Amino acid sequence: MLKLVQDAPDAPVRPSRRRVVMETARELGLLGGENSRIGGRIRRGLVAAAKKKSGIDSDTELLEYALARVALEDDFGTKLVRRKGRIAQDIDLEL
């Protein structure tokens, strides 16, 4: 699955990273099919900050990108924590 590296909180999203997210979502079939309408009230400041950081001007594209990021989010940390105590004590981890 896709691995995203976190930048500084105020760093803009690199276009290549955004492209990878959208291409991966497309390859997995997440961007195919019929469109649907979604509605909600979202704070203007949040939308403005997300647009600034992502470089996306369109509300629709911003929502699609944000939803793709959530759908593709890597859960490695959660899986790693769940494995705590499951590795045999006698395993040699030295290189």
Short mmCIF file of the N, C-alpha and C atoms (twelve columns), coordinates in Angstrom:
data_MODEL
# 
_entry.id   MODEL 
# 
loop_
_atom_site.group_PDB 
_atom_site.id 
_atom_site.type_symbol 
_atom_site.label_atom_id 
_atom_site.label_alt_id 
_atom_site.label_comp_id 
_atom_site.label_asym_id 
_atom_site.label_seq_id 
_atom_site.Cartn_x 
_atom_site.Cartn_y 
_atom_site.Cartn_z 
_atom_site.pdbx_PDB_model_num 
ATOM 1   N N  . MET A 1  0.852   -1.178  0.000   1 
ATOM 2   C CA . MET A 1  0.000   0.000   0.000   1 
ATOM 3   C C  . MET A 1  0.893   1.234   0.000   1 
ATOM 4   N N  . LEU A 2  0.317   2.348   -0.171  1 
ATOM 5   C CA . LEU A 2  0.996   3.624   -0.267  1 
ATOM 6   C C  . LEU A 2  1.528   4.075   1.084   1 
ATOM 7   N N  . LYS A 3  2.767   4.530   1.139   1 
ATOM 8   C CA . LYS A 3  3.346   5.057   2.367   1 
ATOM 9   C C  . LYS A 3  3.579   6.545   2.181   1 
ATOM 10  N N  . LEU A 4  2.997   7.347   3.030   1 
ATOM 11  C CA . LEU A 4  3.149   8.796   2.951   1 
ATOM 12  C C  . LEU A 4  4.014   9.273   4.092   1 
ATOM 13  N N  . VAL A 5  4.989   10.094  3.770   1 
ATOM 14  C CA . VAL A 5  5.888   10.643  4.769   1 
ATOM 15  C C  . VAL A 5  5.351   11.998  5.184   1 
ATOM 16  N N  . GLN A 6  5.265   12.218  6.478   1 
ATOM 17  C CA . GLN A 6  4.768   13.493  6.984   1 
ATOM 18  C C  . GLN A 6  5.849   14.561  6.888   1 
ATOM 19  N N  . ASP A 7  5.479   15.701  6.340   1 
ATOM 20  C CA . ASP A 7  6.350   16.863  6.309   1 
ATOM 21  C C  . ASP A 7  6.018   17.732  7.510   1 
ATOM 22  N N  . ALA A 8  6.696   18.845  7.617   1 
ATOM 23  C CA . ALA A 8  6.355   19.822  8.648   1 
ATOM 24  C C  . ALA A 8  4.895   20.225  8.447   1 
ATOM 25  N N  . PRO A 9  4.171   20.537  9.528   1 
ATOM 26  C CA . PRO A 9  2.751   20.840  9.419   1 
ATOM 27  C C  . PRO A 9  2.400   21.944  8.432   1 
ATOM 28  N N  . ASP A 10 3.294   22.913  8.244   1 
ATOM 29  C CA . ASP A 10 2.987   24.017  7.347   1 
ATOM 30  C C  . ASP A 10 3.595   23.849  5.961   1 
ATOM 31  N N  . ALA A 11 4.256   22.728  5.706   1 
ATOM 32  C CA . ALA A 11 4.875   22.497  4.403   1 
ATOM 33  C C  . ALA A 11 3.799   22.162  3.375   1 
ATOM 34  N N  . PRO A 12 3.897   22.745  2.180   1 
ATOM 35  C CA . PRO A 12 2.904   22.428  1.156   1 
ATOM 36  C C  . PRO A 12 3.059   20.985  0.677   1 
ATOM 37  N N  . VAL A 13 1.961   20.405  0.225   1 
ATOM 38  C CA . VAL A 13 1.994   19.044  -0.309  1 
ATOM 39  C C  . VAL A 13 2.699   19.089  -1.656  1 
ATOM 40  N N  . ARG A 14 3.654   18.200  -1.816  1 
ATOM 41  C CA . ARG A 14 4.347   18.138  -3.106  1 
ATOM 42  C C  . ARG A 14 3.382   17.589  -4.147  1 
ATOM 43  N N  . PRO A 15 3.360   18.220  -5.340  1 
ATOM 44  C CA . PRO A 15 2.461   17.722  -6.394  1 
ATOM 45  C C  . PRO A 15 2.682   16.242  -6.703  1 
ATOM 46  N N  . SER A 16 3.909   15.766  -6.605  1 
ATOM 47  C CA . SER A 16 4.170   14.354  -6.901  1 
ATOM 48  C C  . SER A 16 3.496   13.452  -5.871  1 
ATOM 49  N N  . ARG A 17 3.460   13.859  -4.617  1 
ATOM 50  C CA . ARG A 17 2.802   13.060  -3.577  1 
ATOM 51  C C  . ARG A 17 1.302   13.037  -3.812  1 
ATOM 52  N N  . ARG A 18 0.742   14.174  -4.152  1 
ATOM 53  C CA . ARG A 18 -0.685  14.247  -4.443  1 
ATOM 54  C C  . ARG A 18 -1.016  13.367  -5.646  1 
ATOM 55  N N  . ARG A 19 -0.163  13.407  -6.651  1 
ATOM 56  C CA . ARG A 19 -0.377  12.591  -7.853  1 
ATOM 57  C C  . ARG A 19 -0.344  11.097  -7.505  1 
ATOM 58  N N  . VAL A 20 0.602   10.692  -6.652  1 
ATOM 59  C CA . VAL A 20 0.704   9.286   -6.244  1 
ATOM 60  C C  . VAL A 20 -0.567  8.851   -5.520  1 
ATOM 61  N N  . VAL A 21 -1.069  9.669   -4.634  1 
ATOM 62  C CA . VAL A 21 -2.298  9.345   -3.907  1 
ATOM 63  C C  . VAL A 21 -3.439  9.129   -4.894  1 
ATOM 64  N N  . MET A 22 -3.607  10.054  -5.819  1 
ATOM 65  C CA . MET A 22 -4.729  9.965   -6.752  1 
ATOM 66  C C  . MET A 22 -4.550  8.811   -7.733  1 
ATOM 67  N N  . GLU A 23 -3.333  8.569   -8.191  1 
ATOM 68  C CA . GLU A 23 -3.086  7.445   -9.102  1 
ATOM 69  C C  . GLU A 23 -3.341  6.117   -8.391  1 
ATOM 70  N N  . THR A 24 -2.909  6.009   -7.144  1 
ATOM 71  C CA . THR A 24 -3.138  4.780   -6.384  1 
ATOM 72  C C  . THR A 24 -4.631  4.560   -6.177  1 
ATOM 73  N N  . ALA A 25 -5.350  5.608   -5.819  1 
ATOM 74  C CA . ALA A 25 -6.798  5.504   -5.639  1 
ATOM 75  C C  . ALA A 25 -7.467  5.079   -6.944  1 
ATOM 76  N N  . ARG A 26 -7.015  5.626   -8.052  1 
ATOM 77  C CA . ARG A 26 -7.572  5.274   -9.363  1 
ATOM 78  C C  . ARG A 26 -7.292  3.803   -9.680  1 
ATOM 79  N N  . GLU A 27 -6.050  3.358   -9.446  1 
ATOM 80  C CA . GLU A 27 -5.665  1.971   -9.722  1 
ATOM 81  C C  . GLU A 27 -6.481  0.976   -8.882  1 
ATOM 82  N N  . LEU A 28 -6.841  1.373   -7.680  1 
ATOM 83  C CA . LEU A 28 -7.626  0.506   -6.803  1 
ATOM 84  C C  . LEU A 28 -9.125  0.585   -7.077  1 
ATOM 85  N N  . GLY A 29 -9.498  1.386   -8.072  1 
ATOM 86  C CA . GLY A 29 -10.898 1.504   -8.436  1 
ATOM 87  C C  . GLY A 29 -11.703 2.425   -7.545  1 
ATOM 88  N N  . LEU A 30 -11.024 3.225   -6.738  1 
ATOM 89  C CA . LEU A 30 -11.735 4.117   -5.818  1 
ATOM 90  C C  . LEU A 30 -12.294 5.349   -6.512  1 
ATOM 91  N N  . LEU A 31 -11.807 5.654   -7.705  1 
ATOM 92  C CA . LEU A 31 -12.258 6.859   -8.401  1 
ATOM 93  C C  . LEU A 31 -13.153 6.537   -9.590  1 
ATOM 94  N N  . GLY A 32 -13.516 5.276   -9.736  1 
ATOM 95  C CA . GLY A 32 -14.395 4.882   -10.827 1 
ATOM 96  C C  . GLY A 32 -15.838 4.857   -10.366 1 
ATOM 97  N N  . GLY A 33 -16.713 4.579   -11.288 1 
ATOM 98  C CA . GLY A 33 -18.125 4.456   -10.941 1 
ATOM 99  C C  . GLY A 33 -18.855 5.785   -10.959 1 
ATOM 100 N N  . GLU A 34 -20.037 5.736   -10.444 1 
ATOM 101 C CA . GLU A 34 -20.898 6.924   -10.458 1 
ATOM 102 C C  . GLU A 34 -20.485 7.916   -9.383  1 
ATOM 103 N N  . ASN A 35 -20.742 9.175   -9.670  1 
ATOM 104 C CA . ASN A 35 -20.527 10.233  -8.685  1 
ATOM 105 C C  . ASN A 35 -21.724 10.306  -7.760  1 
ATOM 106 N N  . SER A 36 -21.485 10.783  -6.561  1 
ATOM 107 C CA . SER A 36 -22.588 11.054  -5.650  1 
ATOM 108 C C  . SER A 36 -22.371 12.434  -5.053  1 
ATOM 109 N N  . ARG A 37 -23.406 12.956  -4.484  1 
ATOM 110 C CA . ARG A 37 -23.325 14.285  -3.896  1 
ATOM 111 C C  . ARG A 37 -23.112 14.131  -2.409  1 
ATOM 112 N N  . ILE A 38 -22.225 14.962  -1.867  1 
ATOM 113 C CA . ILE A 38 -21.966 14.962  -0.437  1 
ATOM 114 C C  . ILE A 38 -22.137 16.402  0.051   1 
ATOM 115 N N  . GLY A 39 -22.704 16.562  1.192   1 
ATOM 116 C CA . GLY A 39 -22.908 17.902  1.719   1 
ATOM 117 C C  . GLY A 39 -22.518 17.956  3.182   1 
ATOM 118 N N  . GLY A 40 -22.069 19.071  3.601   1 
ATOM 119 C CA . GLY A 40 -21.717 19.233  4.996   1 
ATOM 120 C C  . GLY A 40 -21.251 20.654  5.258   1 
ATOM 121 N N  . ARG A 41 -21.192 20.993  6.495   1 
ATOM 122 C CA . ARG A 41 -20.700 22.317  6.885   1 
ATOM 123 C C  . ARG A 41 -19.284 22.149  7.410   1 
ATOM 124 N N  . ILE A 42 -18.380 22.831  6.753   1 
ATOM 125 C CA . ILE A 42 -16.964 22.735  7.111   1 
ATOM 126 C C  . ILE A 42 -16.438 24.142  7.348   1 
ATOM 127 N N  . ARG A 43 -15.680 24.299  8.392   1 
ATOM 128 C CA . ARG A 43 -15.136 25.612  8.750   1 
ATOM 129 C C  . ARG A 43 -14.301 26.182  7.607   1 
ATOM 130 N N  . ARG A 44 -14.539 27.444  7.300   1 
ATOM 131 C CA . ARG A 44 -13.821 28.116  6.213   1 
ATOM 132 C C  . ARG A 44 -12.314 28.083  6.408   1 
ATOM 133 N N  . GLY A 45 -11.882 28.280  7.650   1 
ATOM 134 C CA . GLY A 45 -10.446 28.282  7.931   1 
ATOM 135 C C  . GLY A 45 -9.798  26.945  7.617   1 
ATOM 136 N N  . LEU A 46 -10.505 25.863  7.922   1 
ATOM 137 C CA . LEU A 46 -10.000 24.521  7.641   1 
ATOM 138 C C  . LEU A 46 -9.891  24.298  6.140   1 
ATOM 139 N N  . VAL A 47 -10.920 24.685  5.405   1 
ATOM 140 C CA . VAL A 47 -10.903 24.537  3.951   1 
ATOM 141 C C  . VAL A 47 -9.787  25.373  3.345   1 
ATOM 142 N N  . ALA A 48 -9.656  26.607  3.800   1 
ATOM 143 C CA . ALA A 48 -8.615  27.497  3.270   1 
ATOM 144 C C  . ALA A 48 -7.227  26.940  3.539   1 
ATOM 145 N N  . ALA A 49 -7.000  26.436  4.754   1 
ATOM 146 C CA . ALA A 49 -5.689  25.871  5.092   1 
ATOM 147 C C  . ALA A 49 -5.398  24.628  4.262   1 
ATOM 148 N N  . ALA A 50 -6.418  23.776  4.071   1 
ATOM 149 C CA . ALA A 50 -6.231  22.556  3.277   1 
ATOM 150 C C  . ALA A 50 -5.955  22.892  1.820   1 
ATOM 151 N N  . LYS A 51 -6.650  23.885  1.286   1 
ATOM 152 C CA . LYS A 51 -6.399  24.300  -0.097  1 
ATOM 153 C C  . LYS A 51 -5.003  24.876  -0.250  1 
ATOM 154 N N  . LYS A 52 -4.597  25.693  0.710   1 
ATOM 155 C CA . LYS A 52 -3.268  26.305  0.650   1 
ATOM 156 C C  . LYS A 52 -2.179  25.228  0.695   1 
ATOM 157 N N  . LYS A 53 -2.313  24.304  1.627   1 
ATOM 158 C CA . LYS A 53 -1.295  23.271  1.782   1 
ATOM 159 C C  . LYS A 53 -1.270  22.311  0.603   1 
ATOM 160 N N  . SER A 54 -2.443  21.961  0.090   1 
ATOM 161 C CA . SER A 54 -2.508  20.982  -0.999  1 
ATOM 162 C C  . SER A 54 -2.274  21.595  -2.369  1 
ATOM 163 N N  . GLY A 55 -2.510  22.895  -2.491  1 
ATOM 164 C CA . GLY A 55 -2.401  23.533  -3.803  1 
ATOM 165 C C  . GLY A 55 -3.625  23.288  -4.670  1 
ATOM 166 N N  . ILE A 56 -4.691  22.784  -4.076  1 
ATOM 167 C CA . ILE A 56 -5.926  22.479  -4.799  1 
ATOM 168 C C  . ILE A 56 -6.892  23.646  -4.629  1 
ATOM 169 N N  . ASP A 57 -7.457  24.113  -5.738  1 
ATOM 170 C CA . ASP A 57 -8.404  25.229  -5.683  1 
ATOM 171 C C  . ASP A 57 -9.864  24.781  -5.649  1 
ATOM 172 N N  . SER A 58 -10.151 23.638  -6.222  1 
ATOM 173 C CA . SER A 58 -11.524 23.150  -6.343  1 
ATOM 174 C C  . SER A 58 -11.963 22.427  -5.075  1 
ATOM 175 N N  . ASP A 59 -13.165 22.764  -4.598  1 
ATOM 176 C CA . ASP A 59 -13.717 22.076  -3.429  1 
ATOM 177 C C  . ASP A 59 -13.869 20.580  -3.704  1 
ATOM 178 N N  . THR A 60 -14.363 20.237  -4.880  1 
ATOM 179 C CA . THR A 60 -14.570 18.837  -5.242  1 
ATOM 180 C C  . THR A 60 -13.249 18.080  -5.267  1 
ATOM 181 N N  . GLU A 61 -12.239 18.648  -5.910  1 
ATOM 182 C CA . GLU A 61 -10.932 17.986  -5.965  1 
ATOM 183 C C  . GLU A 61 -10.315 17.862  -4.577  1 
ATOM 184 N N  . LEU A 62 -10.499 18.871  -3.747  1 
ATOM 185 C CA . LEU A 62 -9.972  18.824  -2.384  1 
ATOM 186 C C  . LEU A 62 -10.628 17.693  -1.589  1 
ATOM 187 N N  . LEU A 63 -11.940 17.581  -1.665  1 
ATOM 188 C CA . LEU A 63 -12.644 16.506  -0.963  1 
ATOM 189 C C  . LEU A 63 -12.227 15.137  -1.495  1 
ATOM 190 N N  . GLU A 64 -12.096 15.021  -2.804  1 
ATOM 191 C CA . GLU A 64 -11.692 13.747  -3.399  1 
ATOM 192 C C  . GLU A 64 -10.293 13.357  -2.933  1 
ATOM 193 N N  . TYR A 65 -9.382  14.320  -2.906  1 
ATOM 194 C CA . TYR A 65 -8.011  14.057  -2.451  1 
ATOM 195 C C  . TYR A 65 -8.003  13.682  -0.964  1 
ATOM 196 N N  . ALA A 66 -8.732  14.436  -0.156  1 
ATOM 197 C CA . ALA A 66 -8.765  14.157  1.285   1 
ATOM 198 C C  . ALA A 66 -9.348  12.771  1.563   1 
ATOM 199 N N  . LEU A 67 -10.412 12.420  0.875   1 
ATOM 200 C CA . LEU A 67 -11.021 11.110  1.069   1 
ATOM 201 C C  . LEU A 67 -10.103 9.993   0.574   1 
ATOM 202 N N  . ALA A 68 -9.386  10.234  -0.509  1 
ATOM 203 C CA . ALA A 68 -8.423  9.243   -1.010  1 
ATOM 204 C C  . ALA A 68 -7.313  9.036   0.010   1 
ATOM 205 N N  . ARG A 69 -6.830  10.122  0.615   1 
ATOM 206 C CA . ARG A 69 -5.783  10.000  1.646   1 
ATOM 207 C C  . ARG A 69 -6.263  9.143   2.811   1 
ATOM 208 N N  . VAL A 70 -7.480  9.357   3.251   1 
ATOM 209 C CA . VAL A 70 -8.025  8.574   4.365   1 
ATOM 210 C C  . VAL A 70 -8.179  7.112   3.943   1 
ATOM 211 N N  . ALA A 71 -8.710  6.883   2.746   1 
ATOM 212 C CA . ALA A 71 -8.935  5.514   2.267   1 
ATOM 213 C C  . ALA A 71 -7.627  4.742   2.108   1 
ATOM 214 N N  . LEU A 72 -6.550  5.441   1.779   1 
ATOM 215 C CA . LEU A 72 -5.263  4.792   1.536   1 
ATOM 216 C C  . LEU A 72 -4.323  4.860   2.732   1 
ATOM 217 N N  . GLU A 73 -4.777  5.436   3.823   1 
ATOM 218 C CA . GLU A 73 -3.921  5.644   4.982   1 
ATOM 219 C C  . GLU A 73 -3.260  4.350   5.433   1 
ATOM 220 N N  . ASP A 74 -1.990  4.451   5.701   1 
ATOM 221 C CA . ASP A 74 -1.190  3.304   6.126   1 
ATOM 222 C C  . ASP A 74 -1.420  3.073   7.611   1 
ATOM 223 N N  . ASP A 75 -1.795  1.856   7.992   1 
ATOM 224 C CA . ASP A 75 -2.037  1.546   9.399   1 
ATOM 225 C C  . ASP A 75 -0.890  0.735   9.998   1 
ATOM 226 N N  . PHE A 76 0.325   0.955   9.515   1 
ATOM 227 C CA . PHE A 76 1.498   0.221   9.979   1 
ATOM 228 C C  . PHE A 76 1.693   0.352   11.485  1 
ATOM 229 N N  . GLY A 77 1.574   1.562   12.004  1 
ATOM 230 C CA . GLY A 77 1.789   1.788   13.438  1 
ATOM 231 C C  . GLY A 77 0.840   0.971   14.289  1 
ATOM 232 N N  . THR A 78 -0.419  0.957   13.922  1 
ATOM 233 C CA . THR A 78 -1.417  0.185   14.664  1 
ATOM 234 C C  . THR A 78 -1.094  -1.303  14.610  1 
ATOM 235 N N  . LYS A 79 -0.749  -1.785  13.439  1 
ATOM 236 C CA . LYS A 79 -0.409  -3.206  13.302  1 
ATOM 237 C C  . LYS A 79 0.844   -3.554  14.096  1 
ATOM 238 N N  . LEU A 80 1.826   -2.660  14.111  1 
ATOM 239 C CA . LEU A 80 3.060   -2.901  14.849  1 
ATOM 240 C C  . LEU A 80 2.775   -3.010  16.347  1 
ATOM 241 N N  . VAL A 81 1.987   -2.101  16.875  1 
ATOM 242 C CA . VAL A 81 1.657   -2.117  18.302  1 
ATOM 243 C C  . VAL A 81 0.920   -3.407  18.666  1 
ATOM 244 N N  . ARG A 82 0.032   -3.872  17.782  1 
ATOM 245 C CA . ARG A 82 -0.697  -5.118  18.044  1 
ATOM 246 C C  . ARG A 82 0.225   -6.332  18.116  1 
ATOM 247 N N  . ARG A 83 1.396   -6.249  17.496  1 
ATOM 248 C CA . ARG A 83 2.329   -7.373  17.479  1 
ATOM 249 C C  . ARG A 83 3.185   -7.436  18.733  1 
ATOM 250 N N  . LYS A 84 3.082   -6.457  19.603  1 
ATOM 251 C CA . LYS A 84 3.891   -6.419  20.812  1 
ATOM 252 C C  . LYS A 84 3.771   -7.736  21.577  1 
ATOM 253 N N  . GLY A 85 4.936   -8.297  21.893  1 
ATOM 254 C CA . GLY A 85 4.975   -9.529  22.652  1 
ATOM 255 C C  . GLY A 85 4.811   -10.793 21.828  1 
ATOM 256 N N  . ARG A 86 4.705   -10.669 20.518  1 
ATOM 257 C CA . ARG A 86 4.475   -11.846 19.674  1 
ATOM 258 C C  . ARG A 86 5.744   -12.361 18.998  1 
ATOM 259 N N  . ILE A 87 6.855   -11.691 19.142  1 
ATOM 260 C CA . ILE A 87 8.107   -12.139 18.541  1 
ATOM 261 C C  . ILE A 87 8.836   -12.992 19.574  1 
ATOM 262 N N  . ALA A 88 9.283   -14.147 19.144  1 
ATOM 263 C CA . ALA A 88 9.964   -15.076 20.048  1 
ATOM 264 C C  . ALA A 88 11.182  -14.412 20.685  1 
ATOM 265 N N  . GLN A 89 11.374  -14.637 21.980  1 
ATOM 266 C CA . GLN A 89 12.464  -14.035 22.725  1 
ATOM 267 C C  . GLN A 89 13.834  -14.523 22.239  1 
ATOM 268 N N  . ASP A 90 13.892  -15.713 21.681  1 
ATOM 269 C CA . ASP A 90 15.182  -16.273 21.261  1 
ATOM 270 C C  . ASP A 90 15.578  -15.928 19.833  1 
ATOM 271 N N  . ILE A 91 14.808  -15.114 19.145  1 
ATOM 272 C CA . ILE A 91 15.142  -14.743 17.775  1 
ATOM 273 C C  . ILE A 91 16.353  -13.811 17.766  1 
ATOM 274 N N  . ASP A 92 17.274  -14.006 16.844  1 
ATOM 275 C CA . ASP A 92 18.491  -13.201 16.725  1 
ATOM 276 C C  . ASP A 92 18.213  -12.004 15.825  1 
ATOM 277 N N  . LEU A 93 18.192  -10.821 16.417  1 
ATOM 278 C CA . LEU A 93 17.920  -9.608  15.659  1 
ATOM 279 C C  . LEU A 93 19.191  -8.850  15.289  1 
ATOM 280 N N  . GLU A 94 20.337  -9.377  15.625  1 
ATOM 281 C CA . GLU A 94 21.609  -8.738  15.295  1 
ATOM 282 C C  . GLU A 94 21.899  -8.919  13.812  1 
ATOM 283 N N  . LEU A 95 22.536  -7.913  13.226  1 
ATOM 284 C CA . LEU A 95 22.900  -7.985  11.797  1 
ATOM 285 C C  . LEU A 95 24.224  -8.649  11.597  1 
# 
